[in-house]
Amino acid sequence: MQDRRMPDETKSVKRTARFAAALGAAALLLLPAGQSLGEGTPAPTLTRTITLTPQTSAMTAVDLSYKFYGGGFHVHSLDTQAVITPQSYEIASQVQTEGIADTFFNGHMESQARGVMTPQGPRLLSYSQDYEGTFGERSVYMSRTKGGGYDVTAVPEDGVHAQGGLSDRVLEKTVDPLSASIFTALNKGGAPCRQVIPVFDGRRVFNLRFEPDGEDILEPSVEEAYAGPALRCKISYEAVAGYSQKWKIDEAKNPLKPFTVWIARFPYEGKEKGAGETLYVPVRLLIETRYINATAHLSRVVIDGMERVAAQHTP
């Protein structure tokens, strides 16, 4: 790992970055404030690296759309496309700033991840992330090494991953933020609200610890929001490695509160005749910070070309 340091920032940017870090920690947003893919940009071709065989032809294609609200304003739209087979997965994501966020923190971002499926869950092979906007041009690329860690390239060459503790042993079981965002769909063998997701974003390692918190019947509080039954989970953000001493002191003074995520079950027809499958997908997210409260709502989910939940509109 190269020595890369973050430049000093103003208080307002620090607050925005902390709020965005909370979103990222919740595994639904992928970079600090204001990242998006420009409207009309086509999604990457996900199947280009998957060879169709009798085994991989049992692929599942998933398309998810989310809308993020902060302080009552629509600030981001997130679209994620994934192709999942019994052996592998590929994901692409685009985030678009909206409304007031587009005015003050305009930018665009796209991410891609590729990995293999193992008995222990998804294992990341490579991840890329590109952002251009108010905060300049930023990119991260990481690929798995033979030792179980990652080769990381970042532009600009800054970031706190120069801090100690990022050994191959620590990185071995981690996934990227994009894989973490749909981990419940990828990790079919795990209980949605009883899991720990170790995440590496190219700079830090942190755990997302899910714990059950009940069940709800969700009503649409905004237009185009999911309505129906959902599991309610609490998510705790646990710093593991790559954090500066200053970050640790700031976190001790003002710890991030646990987030709340609602996860719904989406049955669909399996590829084999008579085979029923289920995907567990996050449908709502609530984040409460000292600066602002934020929510994210699933507005659309398509599995194998079939829309599994219609947008629900408020009266």
Short mmCIF file of the C-alpha atoms (twelve columns), coordinates in Angstrom:
data_MODEL
# 
_entry.id   MODEL 
# 
loop_
_atom_site.group_PDB 
_atom_site.id 
_atom_site.type_symbol 
_atom_site.label_atom_id 
_atom_site.label_alt_id 
_atom_site.label_comp_id 
_atom_site.label_asym_id 
_atom_site.label_seq_id 
_atom_site.Cartn_x 
_atom_site.Cartn_y 
_atom_site.Cartn_z 
_atom_site.pdbx_PDB_model_num 
ATOM 1   C CA . MET A 1   0.000   0.000   0.000   1 
ATOM 2   C CA . GLN A 2   1.293   3.465   -0.881  1 
ATOM 3   C CA . ASP A 3   1.277   6.363   1.601   1 
ATOM 4   C CA . ARG A 4   -1.779  8.420   0.653   1 
ATOM 5   C CA . ARG A 5   -3.061  11.276  2.819   1 
ATOM 6   C CA . MET A 6   -6.370  13.089  2.702   1 
ATOM 7   C CA . PRO A 7   -6.128  16.908  2.329   1 
ATOM 8   C CA . ASP A 8   -7.618  19.209  4.978   1 
ATOM 9   C CA . GLU A 9   -11.282 20.059  4.357   1 
ATOM 10  C CA . THR A 10  -13.660 22.750  5.555   1 
ATOM 11  C CA . LYS A 11  -16.102 22.007  8.365   1 
ATOM 12  C CA . SER A 12  -19.049 21.930  5.971   1 
ATOM 13  C CA . VAL A 13  -17.357 19.400  3.717   1 
ATOM 14  C CA . LYS A 14  -16.369 17.318  6.727   1 
ATOM 15  C CA . ARG A 15  -19.989 17.224  7.855   1 
ATOM 16  C CA . THR A 16  -21.109 16.238  4.371   1 
ATOM 17  C CA . ALA A 17  -18.433 13.552  4.193   1 
ATOM 18  C CA . ARG A 18  -19.442 12.162  7.573   1 
ATOM 19  C CA . PHE A 19  -23.092 12.039  6.555   1 
ATOM 20  C CA . ALA A 20  -22.174 10.357  3.287   1 
ATOM 21  C CA . ALA A 21  -19.959 7.903   5.150   1 
ATOM 22  C CA . ALA A 22  -23.010 6.944   7.150   1 
ATOM 23  C CA . LEU A 23  -24.874 6.247   3.932   1 
ATOM 24  C CA . GLY A 24  -22.000 4.199   2.613   1 
ATOM 25  C CA . ALA A 25  -21.705 2.292   5.847   1 
ATOM 26  C CA . ALA A 26  -25.315 1.331   5.481   1 
ATOM 27  C CA . ALA A 27  -24.217 -0.372  2.256   1 
ATOM 28  C CA . LEU A 28  -26.479 1.469   -0.083  1 
ATOM 29  C CA . LEU A 29  -24.433 4.504   -1.081  1 
ATOM 30  C CA . LEU A 30  -20.959 3.969   -2.352  1 
ATOM 31  C CA . LEU A 31  -18.906 7.181   -2.113  1 
ATOM 32  C CA . PRO A 32  -18.958 10.483  -0.183  1 
ATOM 33  C CA . ALA A 33  -21.543 13.131  -1.053  1 
ATOM 34  C CA . GLY A 34  -22.707 13.952  -4.514  1 
ATOM 35  C CA . GLN A 35  -21.833 10.958  -6.667  1 
ATOM 36  C CA . SER A 36  -23.917 9.966   -9.659  1 
ATOM 37  C CA . LEU A 37  -23.928 8.734   -13.206 1 
ATOM 38  C CA . GLY A 38  -25.129 11.280  -15.724 1 
ATOM 39  C CA . GLU A 39  -28.706 10.891  -16.876 1 
ATOM 40  C CA . GLY A 40  -28.991 8.768   -19.982 1 
ATOM 41  C CA . THR A 41  -25.675 6.972   -19.490 1 
ATOM 42  C CA . PRO A 42  -26.164 3.312   -20.456 1 
ATOM 43  C CA . ALA A 43  -25.527 0.595   -17.901 1 
ATOM 44  C CA . PRO A 44  -22.400 -1.525  -18.509 1 
ATOM 45  C CA . THR A 45  -22.782 -4.856  -20.254 1 
ATOM 46  C CA . LEU A 46  -22.616 -7.206  -17.297 1 
ATOM 47  C CA . THR A 47  -22.492 -10.564 -19.064 1 
ATOM 48  C CA . ARG A 48  -19.382 -9.895  -21.094 1 
ATOM 49  C CA . THR A 49  -17.133 -11.892 -18.746 1 
ATOM 50  C CA . ILE A 50  -19.565 -14.761 -18.057 1 
ATOM 51  C CA . THR A 51  -19.267 -17.799 -20.313 1 
ATOM 52  C CA . LEU A 52  -22.682 -19.378 -20.846 1 
ATOM 53  C CA . THR A 53  -22.575 -23.074 -19.983 1 
ATOM 54  C CA . PRO A 54  -25.255 -25.473 -18.709 1 
ATOM 55  C CA . GLN A 55  -24.269 -24.308 -15.218 1 
ATOM 56  C CA . THR A 56  -23.975 -20.558 -15.774 1 
ATOM 57  C CA . SER A 57  -27.116 -20.454 -17.899 1 
ATOM 58  C CA . ALA A 58  -28.958 -20.631 -14.553 1 
ATOM 59  C CA . MET A 59  -28.208 -16.944 -14.085 1 
ATOM 60  C CA . THR A 60  -30.459 -14.467 -12.319 1 
ATOM 61  C CA . ALA A 61  -30.627 -10.854 -13.536 1 
ATOM 62  C CA . VAL A 62  -31.612 -8.248  -10.943 1 
ATOM 63  C CA . ASP A 63  -32.336 -4.544  -11.483 1 
ATOM 64  C CA . LEU A 64  -32.906 -2.329  -8.418  1 
ATOM 65  C CA . SER A 65  -33.760 1.372   -8.194  1 
ATOM 66  C CA . TYR A 66  -33.617 3.479   -5.026  1 
ATOM 67  C CA . LYS A 67  -34.404 7.081   -4.166  1 
ATOM 68  C CA . PHE A 68  -32.600 8.831   -1.299  1 
ATOM 69  C CA . TYR A 69  -34.076 11.685  0.737   1 
ATOM 70  C CA . GLY A 70  -32.237 14.010  3.133   1 
ATOM 71  C CA . GLY A 71  -33.970 16.689  5.160   1 
ATOM 72  C CA . GLY A 72  -37.136 15.996  3.199   1 
ATOM 73  C CA . PHE A 73  -35.454 16.572  -0.186  1 
ATOM 74  C CA . HIS A 74  -34.809 14.015  -2.924  1 
ATOM 75  C CA . VAL A 75  -30.982 14.045  -3.088  1 
ATOM 76  C CA . HIS A 76  -29.871 10.864  -4.902  1 
ATOM 77  C CA . SER A 77  -31.183 8.183   -7.216  1 
ATOM 78  C CA . LEU A 78  -29.374 4.838   -7.263  1 
ATOM 79  C CA . ASP A 79  -29.695 2.150   -9.928  1 
ATOM 80  C CA . THR A 80  -28.020 -1.232  -9.530  1 
ATOM 81  C CA . GLN A 81  -27.912 -4.084  -12.024 1 
ATOM 82  C CA . ALA A 82  -26.586 -7.536  -11.120 1 
ATOM 83  C CA . VAL A 83  -26.118 -10.862 -12.854 1 
ATOM 84  C CA . ILE A 84  -25.844 -13.756 -10.403 1 
ATOM 85  C CA . THR A 85  -24.989 -17.355 -11.300 1 
ATOM 86  C CA . PRO A 86  -24.291 -20.339 -9.022  1 
ATOM 87  C CA . GLN A 87  -20.560 -19.730 -9.584  1 
ATOM 88  C CA . SER A 88  -20.148 -15.970 -10.038 1 
ATOM 89  C CA . TYR A 89  -21.649 -12.510 -9.895  1 
ATOM 90  C CA . GLU A 90  -21.226 -9.135  -11.600 1 
ATOM 91  C CA . ILE A 91  -22.716 -5.829  -10.458 1 
ATOM 92  C CA . ALA A 92  -22.875 -2.339  -11.940 1 
ATOM 93  C CA . SER A 93  -24.220 0.742   -10.191 1 
ATOM 94  C CA . GLN A 94  -24.983 4.343   -11.110 1 
ATOM 95  C CA . VAL A 95  -25.803 7.163   -8.682  1 
ATOM 96  C CA . GLN A 96  -27.423 10.434  -9.761  1 
ATOM 97  C CA . THR A 97  -27.604 13.579  -7.655  1 
ATOM 98  C CA . GLU A 98  -31.055 15.155  -7.599  1 
ATOM 99  C CA . GLY A 99  -32.590 18.478  -6.649  1 
ATOM 100 C CA . ILE A 100 -30.756 20.531  -4.023  1 
ATOM 101 C CA . ALA A 101 -27.900 18.004  -3.868  1 
ATOM 102 C CA . ASP A 102 -27.407 18.405  -7.609  1 
ATOM 103 C CA . THR A 103 -27.176 22.168  -7.100  1 
ATOM 104 C CA . PHE A 104 -24.593 22.124  -4.312  1 
ATOM 105 C CA . PHE A 105 -22.813 18.765  -4.767  1 
ATOM 106 C CA . ASN A 106 -23.233 17.968  -8.445  1 
ATOM 107 C CA . GLY A 107 -21.347 14.937  -9.672  1 
ATOM 108 C CA . HIS A 108 -21.653 11.491  -11.164 1 
ATOM 109 C CA . MET A 109 -20.367 8.078   -10.194 1 
ATOM 110 C CA . GLU A 110 -20.365 4.550   -11.519 1 
ATOM 111 C CA . SER A 111 -19.099 1.362   -9.866  1 
ATOM 112 C CA . GLN A 112 -18.589 -2.222  -10.937 1 
ATOM 113 C CA . ALA A 113 -17.781 -5.379  -8.996  1 
ATOM 114 C CA . ARG A 114 -17.046 -8.962  -10.019 1 
ATOM 115 C CA . GLY A 115 -16.671 -12.024 -7.813  1 
ATOM 116 C CA . VAL A 116 -17.272 -15.724 -7.305  1 
ATOM 117 C CA . MET A 117 -19.792 -17.562 -5.168  1 
ATOM 118 C CA . THR A 118 -18.406 -19.836 -2.456  1 
ATOM 119 C CA . PRO A 119 -20.013 -21.942 0.299   1 
ATOM 120 C CA . GLN A 120 -19.070 -19.115 2.695   1 
ATOM 121 C CA . GLY A 121 -20.744 -16.461 0.535   1 
ATOM 122 C CA . PRO A 122 -19.625 -14.034 -2.196  1 
ATOM 123 C CA . ARG A 123 -15.873 -13.502 -2.650  1 
ATOM 124 C CA . LEU A 124 -14.801 -10.323 -4.426  1 
ATOM 125 C CA . LEU A 125 -12.281 -10.537 -7.278  1 
ATOM 126 C CA . SER A 126 -12.235 -6.945  -8.552  1 
ATOM 127 C CA . TYR A 127 -13.925 -3.610  -7.936  1 
ATOM 128 C CA . SER A 128 -13.805 -0.215  -9.630  1 
ATOM 129 C CA . GLN A 129 -15.336 3.139   -8.773  1 
ATOM 130 C CA . ASP A 130 -15.178 6.397   -10.754 1 
ATOM 131 C CA . TYR A 131 -16.467 9.805   -9.657  1 
ATOM 132 C CA . GLU A 132 -16.400 13.212  -11.326 1 
ATOM 133 C CA . GLY A 133 -18.067 16.320  -9.938  1 
ATOM 134 C CA . THR A 134 -17.920 19.011  -7.265  1 
ATOM 135 C CA . PHE A 135 -15.186 17.192  -5.348  1 
ATOM 136 C CA . GLY A 136 -13.021 16.710  -8.446  1 
ATOM 137 C CA . GLU A 137 -12.144 13.442  -10.139 1 
ATOM 138 C CA . ARG A 138 -11.712 10.398  -7.910  1 
ATOM 139 C CA . SER A 139 -11.349 6.732   -8.692  1 
ATOM 140 C CA . VAL A 140 -10.518 3.503   -6.925  1 
ATOM 141 C CA . TYR A 141 -9.623  0.161   -8.444  1 
ATOM 142 C CA . MET A 142 -8.818  -2.954  -6.458  1 
ATOM 143 C CA . SER A 143 -8.162  -6.560  -7.438  1 
ATOM 144 C CA . ARG A 144 -7.692  -9.668  -5.325  1 
ATOM 145 C CA . THR A 145 -4.128  -10.920 -4.802  1 
ATOM 146 C CA . LYS A 146 -2.993  -14.512 -4.362  1 
ATOM 147 C CA . GLY A 147 -2.398  -13.795 -0.680  1 
ATOM 148 C CA . GLY A 148 -6.038  -12.888 -0.150  1 
ATOM 149 C CA . GLY A 149 -5.547  -9.123  0.060   1 
ATOM 150 C CA . TYR A 150 -5.930  -6.507  -2.686  1 
ATOM 151 C CA . ASP A 151 -3.847  -4.439  -5.043  1 
ATOM 152 C CA . VAL A 152 -5.305  -0.933  -4.784  1 
ATOM 153 C CA . THR A 153 -4.902  1.996   -7.177  1 
ATOM 154 C CA . ALA A 154 -6.481  5.345   -6.284  1 
ATOM 155 C CA . VAL A 155 -6.652  8.715   -8.037  1 
ATOM 156 C CA . PRO A 156 -5.756  11.033  -6.430  1 
ATOM 157 C CA . GLU A 157 -3.264  9.106   -4.344  1 
ATOM 158 C CA . ASP A 158 -4.741  9.969   -0.987  1 
ATOM 159 C CA . GLY A 159 -6.796  8.185   1.622   1 
ATOM 160 C CA . VAL A 160 -6.390  6.709   5.070   1 
ATOM 161 C CA . HIS A 161 -5.663  3.192   3.830   1 
ATOM 162 C CA . ALA A 162 -2.035  4.191   4.466   1 
ATOM 163 C CA . GLN A 163 -2.868  3.573   8.135   1 
ATOM 164 C CA . GLY A 164 -1.760  0.290   9.664   1 
ATOM 165 C CA . GLY A 165 -3.664  -2.938  10.133  1 
ATOM 166 C CA . LEU A 166 -4.589  -3.765  6.522   1 
ATOM 167 C CA . SER A 167 -3.023  -7.219  6.404   1 
ATOM 168 C CA . ASP A 168 -4.066  -9.955  3.971   1 
ATOM 169 C CA . ARG A 169 -5.621  -11.783 6.926   1 
ATOM 170 C CA . VAL A 170 -7.851  -8.781  7.695   1 
ATOM 171 C CA . LEU A 171 -8.787  -8.314  4.025   1 
ATOM 172 C CA . GLU A 172 -9.332  -11.983 3.165   1 
ATOM 173 C CA . LYS A 173 -13.087 -12.171 3.799   1 
ATOM 174 C CA . THR A 174 -14.008 -8.601  2.871   1 
ATOM 175 C CA . VAL A 175 -16.225 -7.468  0.017   1 
ATOM 176 C CA . ASP A 176 -16.523 -4.036  -1.584  1 
ATOM 177 C CA . PRO A 177 -19.302 -1.495  -0.852  1 
ATOM 178 C CA . LEU A 178 -21.141 -2.426  -4.057  1 
ATOM 179 C CA . SER A 179 -21.244 -6.153  -3.236  1 
ATOM 180 C CA . ALA A 180 -22.242 -5.235  0.323   1 
ATOM 181 C CA . SER A 181 -25.179 -3.204  -0.991  1 
ATOM 182 C CA . ILE A 182 -26.921 -6.350  -2.264  1 
ATOM 183 C CA . PHE A 183 -25.201 -8.849  0.035   1 
ATOM 184 C CA . THR A 184 -28.528 -10.215 1.246   1 
ATOM 185 C CA . ALA A 185 -29.384 -11.123 -2.368  1 
ATOM 186 C CA . LEU A 186 -25.959 -12.662 -3.022  1 
ATOM 187 C CA . ASN A 187 -25.648 -14.588 0.246   1 
ATOM 188 C CA . LYS A 188 -28.723 -16.783 -0.107  1 
ATOM 189 C CA . GLY A 189 -27.675 -19.098 2.712   1 
ATOM 190 C CA . GLY A 190 -27.551 -16.415 5.379   1 
ATOM 191 C CA . ALA A 191 -30.280 -15.025 7.621   1 
ATOM 192 C CA . PRO A 192 -30.851 -11.434 6.398   1 
ATOM 193 C CA . CYS A 193 -30.899 -9.852  9.866   1 
ATOM 194 C CA . ARG A 194 -28.297 -12.083 11.471  1 
ATOM 195 C CA . GLN A 195 -25.027 -11.476 9.666   1 
ATOM 196 C CA . VAL A 196 -21.822 -9.483  9.725   1 
ATOM 197 C CA . ILE A 197 -20.569 -8.073  6.414   1 
ATOM 198 C CA . PRO A 198 -16.845 -7.175  6.382   1 
ATOM 199 C CA . VAL A 199 -16.287 -4.351  3.868   1 
ATOM 200 C CA . PHE A 200 -13.135 -2.860  2.322   1 
ATOM 201 C CA . ASP A 201 -13.558 0.364   0.336   1 
ATOM 202 C CA . GLY A 202 -9.923  0.633   -0.781  1 
ATOM 203 C CA . ARG A 203 -9.014  2.734   2.243   1 
ATOM 204 C CA . ARG A 204 -10.723 1.298   5.325   1 
ATOM 205 C CA . VAL A 205 -12.080 -2.000  6.619   1 
ATOM 206 C CA . PHE A 206 -15.321 -1.951  8.585   1 
ATOM 207 C CA . ASN A 207 -18.015 -4.411  9.609   1 
ATOM 208 C CA . LEU A 208 -21.726 -3.952  9.056   1 
ATOM 209 C CA . ARG A 209 -23.379 -5.901  11.863  1 
ATOM 210 C CA . PHE A 210 -27.041 -6.800  11.250  1 
ATOM 211 C CA . GLU A 211 -29.342 -7.641  14.148  1 
ATOM 212 C CA . PRO A 212 -33.088 -8.441  14.018  1 
ATOM 213 C CA . ASP A 213 -35.434 -5.708  15.241  1 
ATOM 214 C CA . GLY A 214 -38.901 -7.012  14.350  1 
ATOM 215 C CA . GLU A 215 -41.197 -6.989  11.330  1 
ATOM 216 C CA . ASP A 216 -43.363 -4.291  9.761   1 
ATOM 217 C CA . ILE A 217 -45.946 -3.755  7.052   1 
ATOM 218 C CA . LEU A 218 -44.525 -0.763  5.213   1 
ATOM 219 C CA . GLU A 219 -46.738 1.946   3.815   1 
ATOM 220 C CA . PRO A 220 -45.384 4.216   1.072   1 
ATOM 221 C CA . SER A 221 -44.322 7.494   2.709   1 
ATOM 222 C CA . VAL A 222 -43.113 8.943   -0.606  1 
ATOM 223 C CA . GLU A 223 -44.074 8.384   -4.208  1 
ATOM 224 C CA . GLU A 224 -42.726 5.269   -5.897  1 
ATOM 225 C CA . ALA A 225 -41.829 3.522   -2.642  1 
ATOM 226 C CA . TYR A 226 -42.130 -0.162  -1.762  1 
ATOM 227 C CA . ALA A 227 -45.193 -1.142  0.264   1 
ATOM 228 C CA . GLY A 228 -45.644 -4.502  1.971   1 
ATOM 229 C CA . PRO A 229 -44.156 -6.810  4.625   1 
ATOM 230 C CA . ALA A 230 -40.503 -6.425  5.581   1 
ATOM 231 C CA . LEU A 231 -37.978 -7.537  8.187   1 
ATOM 232 C CA . ARG A 232 -36.594 -4.689  10.277  1 
ATOM 233 C CA . CYS A 233 -32.863 -4.868  11.056  1 
ATOM 234 C CA . LYS A 234 -30.485 -2.676  13.012  1 
ATOM 235 C CA . ILE A 235 -27.060 -2.112  11.434  1 
ATOM 236 C CA . SER A 236 -24.050 -1.153  13.518  1 
ATOM 237 C CA . TYR A 237 -20.930 0.303   11.900  1 
ATOM 238 C CA . GLU A 238 -17.751 -1.199  13.367  1 
ATOM 239 C CA . ALA A 239 -14.362 0.236   12.408  1 
ATOM 240 C CA . VAL A 240 -11.753 -2.506  11.926  1 
ATOM 241 C CA . ALA A 241 -8.607  -1.144  10.233  1 
ATOM 242 C CA . GLY A 242 -7.278  1.749   8.170   1 
ATOM 243 C CA . TYR A 243 -8.552  4.553   10.441  1 
ATOM 244 C CA . SER A 244 -6.462  7.507   11.567  1 
ATOM 245 C CA . GLN A 245 -6.125  8.384   15.239  1 
ATOM 246 C CA . LYS A 246 -7.984  11.633  14.566  1 
ATOM 247 C CA . TRP A 247 -10.932 9.703   13.094  1 
ATOM 248 C CA . LYS A 248 -11.021 7.455   16.153  1 
ATOM 249 C CA . ILE A 249 -11.071 10.456  18.483  1 
ATOM 250 C CA . ASP A 250 -13.851 12.144  16.482  1 
ATOM 251 C CA . GLU A 251 -15.853 8.907   16.443  1 
ATOM 252 C CA . ALA A 252 -15.450 8.492   20.206  1 
ATOM 253 C CA . LYS A 253 -16.841 12.014  20.715  1 
ATOM 254 C CA . ASN A 254 -19.676 11.606  18.208  1 
ATOM 255 C CA . PRO A 255 -20.330 7.906   17.449  1 
ATOM 256 C CA . LEU A 256 -22.493 6.933   14.509  1 
ATOM 257 C CA . LYS A 257 -25.902 5.710   15.576  1 
ATOM 258 C CA . PRO A 258 -27.094 2.281   14.387  1 
ATOM 259 C CA . PHE A 259 -29.012 2.465   11.118  1 
ATOM 260 C CA . THR A 260 -32.332 0.798   10.412  1 
ATOM 261 C CA . VAL A 261 -32.886 -1.179  7.226   1 
ATOM 262 C CA . TRP A 262 -36.009 -3.006  6.115   1 
ATOM 263 C CA . ILE A 263 -35.494 -6.129  3.991   1 
ATOM 264 C CA . ALA A 264 -38.242 -7.756  1.947   1 
ATOM 265 C CA . ARG A 265 -38.554 -11.226 0.486   1 
ATOM 266 C CA . PHE A 266 -39.103 -11.459 -3.280  1 
ATOM 267 C CA . PRO A 267 -40.048 -14.958 -4.554  1 
ATOM 268 C CA . TYR A 268 -39.433 -15.670 -8.227  1 
ATOM 269 C CA . GLU A 269 -39.452 -18.612 -10.610 1 
ATOM 270 C CA . GLY A 270 -36.190 -20.565 -10.627 1 
ATOM 271 C CA . LYS A 271 -34.419 -21.492 -13.850 1 
ATOM 272 C CA . GLU A 272 -35.105 -25.158 -13.308 1 
ATOM 273 C CA . LYS A 273 -38.665 -26.322 -13.838 1 
ATOM 274 C CA . GLY A 274 -40.634 -26.144 -10.617 1 
ATOM 275 C CA . ALA A 275 -37.778 -24.513 -8.716  1 
ATOM 276 C CA . GLY A 276 -38.823 -21.601 -6.534  1 
ATOM 277 C CA . GLU A 277 -36.191 -19.031 -5.546  1 
ATOM 278 C CA . THR A 278 -36.153 -16.102 -3.150  1 
ATOM 279 C CA . LEU A 279 -34.148 -12.885 -3.058  1 
ATOM 280 C CA . TYR A 280 -33.886 -10.753 0.078   1 
ATOM 281 C CA . VAL A 281 -33.588 -7.105  -0.943  1 
ATOM 282 C CA . PRO A 282 -33.252 -3.894  1.150   1 
ATOM 283 C CA . VAL A 283 -36.420 -1.853  0.564   1 
ATOM 284 C CA . ARG A 284 -36.041 1.036   3.024   1 
ATOM 285 C CA . LEU A 285 -33.196 2.616   4.991   1 
ATOM 286 C CA . LEU A 286 -33.259 5.126   7.851   1 
ATOM 287 C CA . ILE A 287 -30.141 6.999   8.963   1 
ATOM 288 C CA . GLU A 288 -30.129 9.449   11.864  1 
ATOM 289 C CA . THR A 289 -27.124 11.722  12.430  1 
ATOM 290 C CA . ARG A 290 -26.498 14.922  14.359  1 
ATOM 291 C CA . TYR A 291 -26.545 16.826  11.065  1 
ATOM 292 C CA . ILE A 292 -29.477 15.382  9.153   1 
ATOM 293 C CA . ASN A 293 -31.811 12.404  8.920   1 
ATOM 294 C CA . ALA A 294 -31.949 10.472  5.662   1 
ATOM 295 C CA . THR A 295 -34.088 7.732   4.169   1 
ATOM 296 C CA . ALA A 296 -33.776 5.557   1.088   1 
ATOM 297 C CA . HIS A 297 -36.700 3.811   -0.596  1 
ATOM 298 C CA . LEU A 298 -36.764 0.981   -3.112  1 
ATOM 299 C CA . SER A 299 -38.800 2.246   -6.060  1 
ATOM 300 C CA . ARG A 300 -38.377 -0.652  -8.484  1 
ATOM 301 C CA . VAL A 301 -37.130 -4.239  -8.544  1 
ATOM 302 C CA . VAL A 302 -36.963 -6.400  -11.670 1 
ATOM 303 C CA . ILE A 303 -35.897 -10.057 -11.539 1 
ATOM 304 C CA . ASP A 304 -35.206 -11.876 -14.809 1 
ATOM 305 C CA . GLY A 305 -37.014 -9.186  -16.760 1 
ATOM 306 C CA . MET A 306 -40.172 -9.344  -14.642 1 
ATOM 307 C CA . GLU A 307 -41.092 -6.473  -12.354 1 
ATOM 308 C CA . ARG A 308 -41.667 -8.001  -8.927  1 
ATOM 309 C CA . VAL A 309 -42.970 -4.916  -7.168  1 
ATOM 310 C CA . ALA A 310 -44.944 -2.117  -8.769  1 
ATOM 311 C CA . ALA A 311 -44.299 1.400   -7.610  1 
ATOM 312 C CA . GLN A 312 -46.782 2.425   -4.930  1 
ATOM 313 C CA . HIS A 313 -48.041 5.996   -5.116  1 
ATOM 314 C CA . THR A 314 -49.255 8.055   -2.202  1 
ATOM 315 C CA . PRO A 315 -52.851 9.366   -2.571  1 
# 
